[in-house]
XYZ file of C-alpha atoms in Angstrom:
487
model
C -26.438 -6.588 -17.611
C -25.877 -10.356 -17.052
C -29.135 -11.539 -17.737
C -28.783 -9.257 -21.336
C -25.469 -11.245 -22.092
C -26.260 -14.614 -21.517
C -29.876 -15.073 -23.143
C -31.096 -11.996 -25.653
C -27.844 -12.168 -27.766
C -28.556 -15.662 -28.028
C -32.148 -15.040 -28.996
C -31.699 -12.791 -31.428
C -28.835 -14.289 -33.210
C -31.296 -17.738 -33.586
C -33.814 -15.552 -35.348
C -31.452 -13.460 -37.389
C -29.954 -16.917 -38.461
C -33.555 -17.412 -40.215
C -33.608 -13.469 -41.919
C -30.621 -12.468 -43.250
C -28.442 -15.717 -44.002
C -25.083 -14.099 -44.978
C -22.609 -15.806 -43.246
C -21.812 -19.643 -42.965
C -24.171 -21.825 -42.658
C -26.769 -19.295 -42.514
C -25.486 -17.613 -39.491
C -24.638 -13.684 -39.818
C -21.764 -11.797 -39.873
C -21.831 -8.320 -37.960
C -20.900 -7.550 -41.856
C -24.654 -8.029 -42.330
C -25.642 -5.704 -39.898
C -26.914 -3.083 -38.707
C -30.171 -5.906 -38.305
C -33.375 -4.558 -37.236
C -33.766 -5.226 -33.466
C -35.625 -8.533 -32.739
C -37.450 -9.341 -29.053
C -37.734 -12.801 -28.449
C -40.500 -13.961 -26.593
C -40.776 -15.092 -23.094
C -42.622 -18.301 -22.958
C -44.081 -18.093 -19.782
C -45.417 -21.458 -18.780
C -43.086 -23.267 -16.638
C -40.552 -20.800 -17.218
C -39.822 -19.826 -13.490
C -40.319 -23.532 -12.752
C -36.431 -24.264 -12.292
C -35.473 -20.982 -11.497
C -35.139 -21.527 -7.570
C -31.928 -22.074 -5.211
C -30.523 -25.514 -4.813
C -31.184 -26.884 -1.345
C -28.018 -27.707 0.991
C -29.421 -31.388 0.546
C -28.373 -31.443 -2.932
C -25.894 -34.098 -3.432
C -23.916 -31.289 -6.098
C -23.078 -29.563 -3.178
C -22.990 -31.147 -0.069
C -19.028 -32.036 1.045
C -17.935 -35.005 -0.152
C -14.527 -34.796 1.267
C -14.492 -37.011 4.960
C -11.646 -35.703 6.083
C -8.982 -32.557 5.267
C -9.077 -33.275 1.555
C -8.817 -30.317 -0.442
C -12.442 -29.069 -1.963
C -13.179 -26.398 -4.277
C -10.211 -27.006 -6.666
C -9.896 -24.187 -9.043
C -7.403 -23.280 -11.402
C -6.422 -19.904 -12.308
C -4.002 -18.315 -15.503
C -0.809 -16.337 -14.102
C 0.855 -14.035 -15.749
C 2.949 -16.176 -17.907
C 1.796 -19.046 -19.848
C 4.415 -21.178 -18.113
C 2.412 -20.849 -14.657
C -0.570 -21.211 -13.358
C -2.600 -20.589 -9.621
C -4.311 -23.840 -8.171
C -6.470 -22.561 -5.097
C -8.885 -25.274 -2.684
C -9.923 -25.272 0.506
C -9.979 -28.015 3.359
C -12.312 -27.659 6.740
C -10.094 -26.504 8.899
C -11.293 -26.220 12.360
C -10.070 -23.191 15.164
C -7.287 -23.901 17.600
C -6.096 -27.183 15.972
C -2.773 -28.410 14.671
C -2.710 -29.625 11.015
C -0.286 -31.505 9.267
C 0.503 -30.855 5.549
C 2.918 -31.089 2.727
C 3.539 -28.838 -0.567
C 5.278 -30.554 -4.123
C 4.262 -32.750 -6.729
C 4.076 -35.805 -5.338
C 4.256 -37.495 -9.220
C 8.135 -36.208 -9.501
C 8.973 -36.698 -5.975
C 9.167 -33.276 -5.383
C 7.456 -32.861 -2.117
C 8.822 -30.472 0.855
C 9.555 -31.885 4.483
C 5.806 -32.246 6.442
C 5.405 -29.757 8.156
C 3.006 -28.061 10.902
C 0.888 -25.038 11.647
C -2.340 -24.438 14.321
C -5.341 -22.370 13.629
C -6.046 -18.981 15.417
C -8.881 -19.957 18.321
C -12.557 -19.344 17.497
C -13.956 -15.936 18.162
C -15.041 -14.997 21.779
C -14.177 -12.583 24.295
C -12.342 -15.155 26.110
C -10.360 -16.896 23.541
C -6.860 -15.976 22.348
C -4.002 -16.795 21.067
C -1.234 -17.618 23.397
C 1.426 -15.208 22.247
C 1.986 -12.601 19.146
C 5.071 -11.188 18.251
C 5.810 -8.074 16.549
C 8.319 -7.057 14.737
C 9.669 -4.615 12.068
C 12.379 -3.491 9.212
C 13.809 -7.204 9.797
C 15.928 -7.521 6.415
C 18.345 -10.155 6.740
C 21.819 -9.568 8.687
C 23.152 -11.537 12.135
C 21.094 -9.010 13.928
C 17.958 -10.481 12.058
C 18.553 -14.239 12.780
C 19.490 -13.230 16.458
C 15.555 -11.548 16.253
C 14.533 -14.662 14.996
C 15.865 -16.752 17.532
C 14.687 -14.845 20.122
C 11.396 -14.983 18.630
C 11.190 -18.693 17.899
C 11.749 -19.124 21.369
C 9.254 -17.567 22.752
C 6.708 -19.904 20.562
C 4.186 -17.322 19.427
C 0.904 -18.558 17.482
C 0.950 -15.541 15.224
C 3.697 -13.444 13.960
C 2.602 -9.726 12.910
C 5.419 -7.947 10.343
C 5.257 -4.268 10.161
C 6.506 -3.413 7.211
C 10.510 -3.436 5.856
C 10.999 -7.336 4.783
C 14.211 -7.832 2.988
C 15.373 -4.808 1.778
C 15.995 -6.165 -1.491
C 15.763 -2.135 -2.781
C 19.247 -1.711 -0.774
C 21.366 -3.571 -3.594
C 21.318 -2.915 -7.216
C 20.418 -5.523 -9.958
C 24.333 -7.383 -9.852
C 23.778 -7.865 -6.332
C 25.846 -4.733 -4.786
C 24.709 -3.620 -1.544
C 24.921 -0.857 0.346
C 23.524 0.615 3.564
C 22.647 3.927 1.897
C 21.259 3.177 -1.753
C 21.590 7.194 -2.712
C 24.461 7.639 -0.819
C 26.657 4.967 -3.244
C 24.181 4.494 -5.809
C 22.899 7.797 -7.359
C 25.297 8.546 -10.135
C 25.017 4.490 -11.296
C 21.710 4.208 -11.505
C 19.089 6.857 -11.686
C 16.323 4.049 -11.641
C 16.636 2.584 -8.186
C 17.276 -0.758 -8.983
C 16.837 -4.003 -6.644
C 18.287 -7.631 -6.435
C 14.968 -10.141 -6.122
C 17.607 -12.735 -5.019
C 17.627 -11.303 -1.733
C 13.332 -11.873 -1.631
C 14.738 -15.391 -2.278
C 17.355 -15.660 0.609
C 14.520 -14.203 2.871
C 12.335 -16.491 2.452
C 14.357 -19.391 2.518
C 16.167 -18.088 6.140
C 12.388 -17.511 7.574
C 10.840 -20.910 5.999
C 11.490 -22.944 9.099
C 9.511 -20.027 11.014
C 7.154 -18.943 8.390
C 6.110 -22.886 7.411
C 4.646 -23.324 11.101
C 3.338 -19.781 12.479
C 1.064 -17.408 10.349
C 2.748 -14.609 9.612
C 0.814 -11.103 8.646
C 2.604 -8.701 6.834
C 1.716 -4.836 6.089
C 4.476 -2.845 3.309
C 6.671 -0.556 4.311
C 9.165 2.145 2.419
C 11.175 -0.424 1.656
C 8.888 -2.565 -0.359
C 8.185 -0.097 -2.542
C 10.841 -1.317 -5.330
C 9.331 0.995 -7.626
C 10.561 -0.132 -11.226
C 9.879 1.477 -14.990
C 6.439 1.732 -16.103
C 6.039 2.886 -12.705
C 5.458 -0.533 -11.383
C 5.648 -0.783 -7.263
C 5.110 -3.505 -4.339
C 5.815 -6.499 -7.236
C 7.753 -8.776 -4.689
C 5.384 -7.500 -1.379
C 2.182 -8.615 -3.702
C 3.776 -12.022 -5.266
C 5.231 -13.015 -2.129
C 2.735 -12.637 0.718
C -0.906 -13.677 0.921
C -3.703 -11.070 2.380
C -7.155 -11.647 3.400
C -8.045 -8.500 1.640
C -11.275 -9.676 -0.088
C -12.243 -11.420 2.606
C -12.113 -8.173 4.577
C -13.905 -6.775 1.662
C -10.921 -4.402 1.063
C -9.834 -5.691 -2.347
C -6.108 -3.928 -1.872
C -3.180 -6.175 -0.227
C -2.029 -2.582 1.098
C -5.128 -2.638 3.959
C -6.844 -5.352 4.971
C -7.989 -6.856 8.282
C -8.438 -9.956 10.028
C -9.583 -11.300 13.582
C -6.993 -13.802 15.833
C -9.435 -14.810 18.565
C -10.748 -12.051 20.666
C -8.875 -9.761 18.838
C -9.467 -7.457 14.934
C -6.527 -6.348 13.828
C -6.429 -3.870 11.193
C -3.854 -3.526 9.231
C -3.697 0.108 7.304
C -1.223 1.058 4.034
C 0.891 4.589 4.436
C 2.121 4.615 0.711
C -1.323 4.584 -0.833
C -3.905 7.155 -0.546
C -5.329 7.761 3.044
C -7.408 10.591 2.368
C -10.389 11.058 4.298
C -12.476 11.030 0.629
C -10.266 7.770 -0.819
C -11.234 4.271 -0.898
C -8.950 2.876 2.215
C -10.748 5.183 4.151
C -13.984 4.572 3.325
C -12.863 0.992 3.684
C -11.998 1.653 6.882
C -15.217 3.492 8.094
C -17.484 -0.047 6.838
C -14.527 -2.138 8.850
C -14.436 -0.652 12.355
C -18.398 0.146 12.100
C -18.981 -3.710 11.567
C -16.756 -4.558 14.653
C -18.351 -6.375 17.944
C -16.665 -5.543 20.328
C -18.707 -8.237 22.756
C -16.965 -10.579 20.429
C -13.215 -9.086 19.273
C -13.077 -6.799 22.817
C -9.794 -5.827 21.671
C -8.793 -3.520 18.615
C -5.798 -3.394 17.120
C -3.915 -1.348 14.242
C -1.087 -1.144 12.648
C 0.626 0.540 9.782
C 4.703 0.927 8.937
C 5.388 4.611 9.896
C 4.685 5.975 13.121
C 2.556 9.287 14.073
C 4.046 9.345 17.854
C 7.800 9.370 17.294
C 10.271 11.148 19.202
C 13.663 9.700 17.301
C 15.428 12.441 14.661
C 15.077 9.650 12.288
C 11.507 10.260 10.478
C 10.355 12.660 12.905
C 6.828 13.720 11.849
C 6.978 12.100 8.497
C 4.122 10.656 8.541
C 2.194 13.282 10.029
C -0.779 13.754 7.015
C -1.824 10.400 7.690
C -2.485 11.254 11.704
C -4.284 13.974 10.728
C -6.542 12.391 8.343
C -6.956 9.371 10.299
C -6.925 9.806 13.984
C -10.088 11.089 14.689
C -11.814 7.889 13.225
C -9.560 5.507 15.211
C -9.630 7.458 18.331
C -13.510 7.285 18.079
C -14.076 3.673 17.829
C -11.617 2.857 20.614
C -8.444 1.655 19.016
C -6.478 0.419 22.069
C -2.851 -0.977 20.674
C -1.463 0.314 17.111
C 2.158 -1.188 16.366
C 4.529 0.559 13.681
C 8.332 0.326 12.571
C 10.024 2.208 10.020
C 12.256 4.219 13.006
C 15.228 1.930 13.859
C 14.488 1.873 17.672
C 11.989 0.592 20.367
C 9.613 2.990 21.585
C 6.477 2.739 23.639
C 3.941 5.401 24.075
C 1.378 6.766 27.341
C -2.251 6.484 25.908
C -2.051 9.848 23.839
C -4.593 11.585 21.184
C -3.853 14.277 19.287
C -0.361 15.003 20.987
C -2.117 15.063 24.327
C -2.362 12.274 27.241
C -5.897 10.658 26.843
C -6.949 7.757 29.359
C -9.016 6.668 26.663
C -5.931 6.904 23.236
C -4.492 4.439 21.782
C -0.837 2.677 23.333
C 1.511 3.294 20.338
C 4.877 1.058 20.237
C 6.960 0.814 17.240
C 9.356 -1.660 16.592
C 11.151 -0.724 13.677
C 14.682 -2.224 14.712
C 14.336 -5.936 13.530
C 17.839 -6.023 12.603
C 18.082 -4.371 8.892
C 21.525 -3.310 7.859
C 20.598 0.374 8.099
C 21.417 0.040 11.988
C 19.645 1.005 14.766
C 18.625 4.851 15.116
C 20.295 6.955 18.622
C 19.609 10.669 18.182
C 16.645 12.136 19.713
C 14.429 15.273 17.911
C 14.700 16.789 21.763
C 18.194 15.914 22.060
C 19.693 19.713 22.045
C 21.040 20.646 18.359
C 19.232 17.328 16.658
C 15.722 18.922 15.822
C 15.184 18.418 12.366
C 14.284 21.492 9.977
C 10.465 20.572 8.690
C 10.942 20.595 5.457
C 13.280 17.620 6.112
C 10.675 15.554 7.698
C 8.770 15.521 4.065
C 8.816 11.930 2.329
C 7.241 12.268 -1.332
C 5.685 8.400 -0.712
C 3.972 9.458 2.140
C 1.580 12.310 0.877
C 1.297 15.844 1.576
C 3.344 17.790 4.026
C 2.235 18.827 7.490
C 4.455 19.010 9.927
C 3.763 21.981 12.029
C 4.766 23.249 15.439
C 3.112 22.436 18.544
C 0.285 24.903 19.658
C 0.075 23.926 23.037
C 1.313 22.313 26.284
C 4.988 22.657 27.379
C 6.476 22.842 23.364
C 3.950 25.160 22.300
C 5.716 27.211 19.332
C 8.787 24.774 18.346
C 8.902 22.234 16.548
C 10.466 19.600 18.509
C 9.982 19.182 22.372
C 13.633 20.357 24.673
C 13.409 17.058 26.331
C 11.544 13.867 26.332
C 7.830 14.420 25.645
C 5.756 14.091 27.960
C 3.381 10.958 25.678
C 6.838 9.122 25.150
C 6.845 6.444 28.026
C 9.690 4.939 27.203
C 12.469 4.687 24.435
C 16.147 2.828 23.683
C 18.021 2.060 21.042
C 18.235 -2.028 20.736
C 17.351 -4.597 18.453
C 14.499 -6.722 18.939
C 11.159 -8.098 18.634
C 7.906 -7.752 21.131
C 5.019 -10.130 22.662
C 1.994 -9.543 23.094
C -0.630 -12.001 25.896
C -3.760 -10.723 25.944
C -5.566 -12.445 28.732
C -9.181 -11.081 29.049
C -11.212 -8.837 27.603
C -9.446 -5.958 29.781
C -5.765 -6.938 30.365
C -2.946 -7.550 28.070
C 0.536 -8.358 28.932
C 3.242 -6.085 26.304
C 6.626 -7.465 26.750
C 9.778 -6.124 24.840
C 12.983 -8.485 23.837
C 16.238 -7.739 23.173
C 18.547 -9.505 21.091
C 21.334 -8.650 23.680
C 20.016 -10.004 26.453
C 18.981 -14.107 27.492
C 16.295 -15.696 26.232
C 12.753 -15.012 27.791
C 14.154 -12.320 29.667
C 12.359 -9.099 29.169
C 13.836 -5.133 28.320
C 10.789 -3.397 28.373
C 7.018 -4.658 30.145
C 3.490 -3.357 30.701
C -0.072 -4.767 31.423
C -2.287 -2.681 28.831
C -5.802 -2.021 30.372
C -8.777 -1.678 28.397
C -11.382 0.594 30.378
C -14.660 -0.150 27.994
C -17.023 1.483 30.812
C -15.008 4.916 30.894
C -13.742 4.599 26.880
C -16.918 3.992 24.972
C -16.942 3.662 21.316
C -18.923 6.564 19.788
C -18.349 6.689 15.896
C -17.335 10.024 14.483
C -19.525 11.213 11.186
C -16.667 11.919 8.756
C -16.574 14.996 6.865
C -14.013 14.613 3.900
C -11.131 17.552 3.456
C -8.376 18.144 2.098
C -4.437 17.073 3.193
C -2.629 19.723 5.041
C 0.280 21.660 3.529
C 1.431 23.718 6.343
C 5.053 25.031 6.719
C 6.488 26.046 9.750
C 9.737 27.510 11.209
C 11.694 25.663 13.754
């Protein structure tokens, strides 16, 4: 089709010119037409002559840049004719600290210098010192007590999952609330919400987001839907994703490596469907991981599949059954979610079962957003939610069911803690992770109430790659659930 574009139309419109002679000049109009079709030619000698690759020698495109100069300069059109997007690239090499500066240097407009270090190369035995994860952070004193915490503990790479700023809590004159549809519903039957507060975000988390990468995946909350059924504008304009580069081409899944480590990070409020694109996308990204190179594996998505809170309990249950089996099968060994206001951390479980060989599941969906933290256990006698409650139209189908087996089998909700629920409490916070080696991980949990570097919740996570080998599953597409059941 290229080929047909750039030369034949320009072919036949130079021999037209010479037959018809209606327009100006003796060029055509498409008034003259239809013409009767023309082939021009090829003239053969010498004709391939030119048509080869230019070498890496040639002086067009070797670097010319000696040091961190920015290459590649290319400008883009935005949206508006009053901006545009100016993209280049610099050789950046891993585990280094670079210095660097953003403005317009001709009005004096140029921010304070600032600096960030690269992720270390890939290899087995290279990492990054610390991550921290957090969740549902939004922007109260229990958020810049998180952030604290977090800056002190000097991580390399922050991971966000999901539940920014909860700009969607306030309407368009800037009146909050901690339950939109609770004061909101009669005002404004579009839910409204105040981009300000994207502004006051990123302003509080410049002095933390200017020196450590920070990798975000949407949550509920960034959903923002507006008319024309617009959704995710902030989440898209405001964040950066490596989503072609993971050859996703979505911002709402993408994946990238930090060392010895893939993370992938996976979108809950798109389609998930075993026959949709994310999943396909998917399949192609875990199939084309080396696990001699990135031992470790590690997802993460906003809503959890193992939670045992009231809050959201078994929400997000489609997803787990559409996904699981492929994760389980290539040996997924850490997946971090929020969205329920509380710490929890998980045995190694598959498929509601304990699995030596499952994933560690630990969400961390109490940043410190205004919505509070989350108390009230689904085993917790009189709190087990009725199923059709745990339905959330942005999440998909519905199909929450009750167990079939082991000690819940018929109910819906367990009579005490279950038995793949390691540990749980209600606390603000964010979490660390060390990996170490290609087998051992350090998980540590931090609470805003307690000191600095002191620790609420800790465990080693061991990778057993001799007894926990990948096998790939061959997918065979269905359809979502839609299962009701009794409690």
């Amino acid at each position: 089709m290229g080929k047909w574009r750039w030369t034949l139309p320009l072919a036949v419109a130079i021999v037209a010119s010479t037959v018809v002679g209606g327009g100006a000049g003796g060029i055509p109009t498409t008034l003259d037409g239809p013409f009767v079709p023309v082939t021009s030619p090829l003239d053969g000698a010498g004709f391939r002559g030119r048509a080869v690759d230019l070498p890496d020698s040639d002086p067009r495109v070797r670097r010319r840049a000696r040091g961190f100069e920015p290459e590649q300069i290319s400008v883009s059109l935005s949206a508006t004719p009053d901006s545009v997007w100016i993209s280049w690239i610099t050789g950046l090499k891993p585990g280094r600290k670079y210095y660097y500066r953003c403005g317009d240097p001709s009005l004096q407009a140029m921010s304070d210098i600032h600096v960030f270090k690269t992720m270390p190369a890939l290899g087995p035995r290279s990492y990054p010192k610390r991550i921290a994860v957090a969740g549902d952070l939004g922007l109260t004193y229990n958020t810049t007590s998180t952030v604290d915490h977090m800056r002190s503990n000097k991580p390399d790479l922050v991971v966000l999952v999901g539940d920014v700023s909860y700009a969607d809590l306030y309407l368009t004159n800037g009146t909050g609330s901690d339950c939109y549809h609770c004061s909101f519903k009669t005002v404004s039957p579009v839910h409204e919400s105040y981009q300000p507060r994207w502004d006051y975000w990123g302003r509080f988390m410049e002095p933390l987001t200017s020196t450590i990468p920070i990798m975000v995946v949407e949550g509920n909350h960034e959903i923002e839907e507006q008319i024309e059924g617009k959704m995710f504008e902030a989440y898209n304009s405001r964040f950066a994703f490596p989503a072609q580069e993971s050859g996703s081409f979505s911002t709402f899944y993408y994946s990238f490596n930090a060392g010895g480590i893939h993370f992938v990070m996976l979108g809950a409020y798109i389609s998930y469907n075993r026959s949709g694109e994310q999943y396909r996308w998917l399949e192609r990204d875990l199939a084309g991981v080396d696990r001699k190179v990135t031992p470790w594996l590690v997802a993460s998505w906003h809503p959890p599949w193992y939670n045992t809170y009231k809050s959201h309990y078994m929400e997000a249950e489609c997803m787990r059954v559409e996904m699981e089996d492929l994760l389980y099968s290539y040996g997924v060994d850490i997946v971090f979610n929020g969205h329920v206001h509380a710490y929890e951390r998980s045995n190694r479980v598959y498929n509601y079962t304990l699995d030596p060989c499952g994933p560690l599941y630990i969400t961390v969906g109490d940043g410190g957003n205004r919505e509070n933290v989350t108390t009230r256990h689904a085993d917790d006698p009189g709190h087990c939610p009725e199923p059709l409650s745990t339905h959330d139209k942005h999440l998909g189908g519905f199909c929450a069911t009750n167990f079939t087996s082991g000690p819940a089998a018929g109910k819906f909700c367990w009579d005490r803690q279950p038995e793949y629920s390691a540990y749980r409490e209600s606390s603000f916070g964010h979490g660390i992770l060390e990996v170490m080696n290609e087998t051992h991980a350090l998980w540590t949990w931090h609470r805003n109430q307690d000191l600095y570097n002191s620790t609420g919740d800790a465990i080693y996570v061991v990778r057993q790659p001799d007894k926990c080998s990948v096998q790939p599953m061959v997918t065979k597409p269905h359809k979502t659930q839609t299962l009701i059941s009794d409690s």
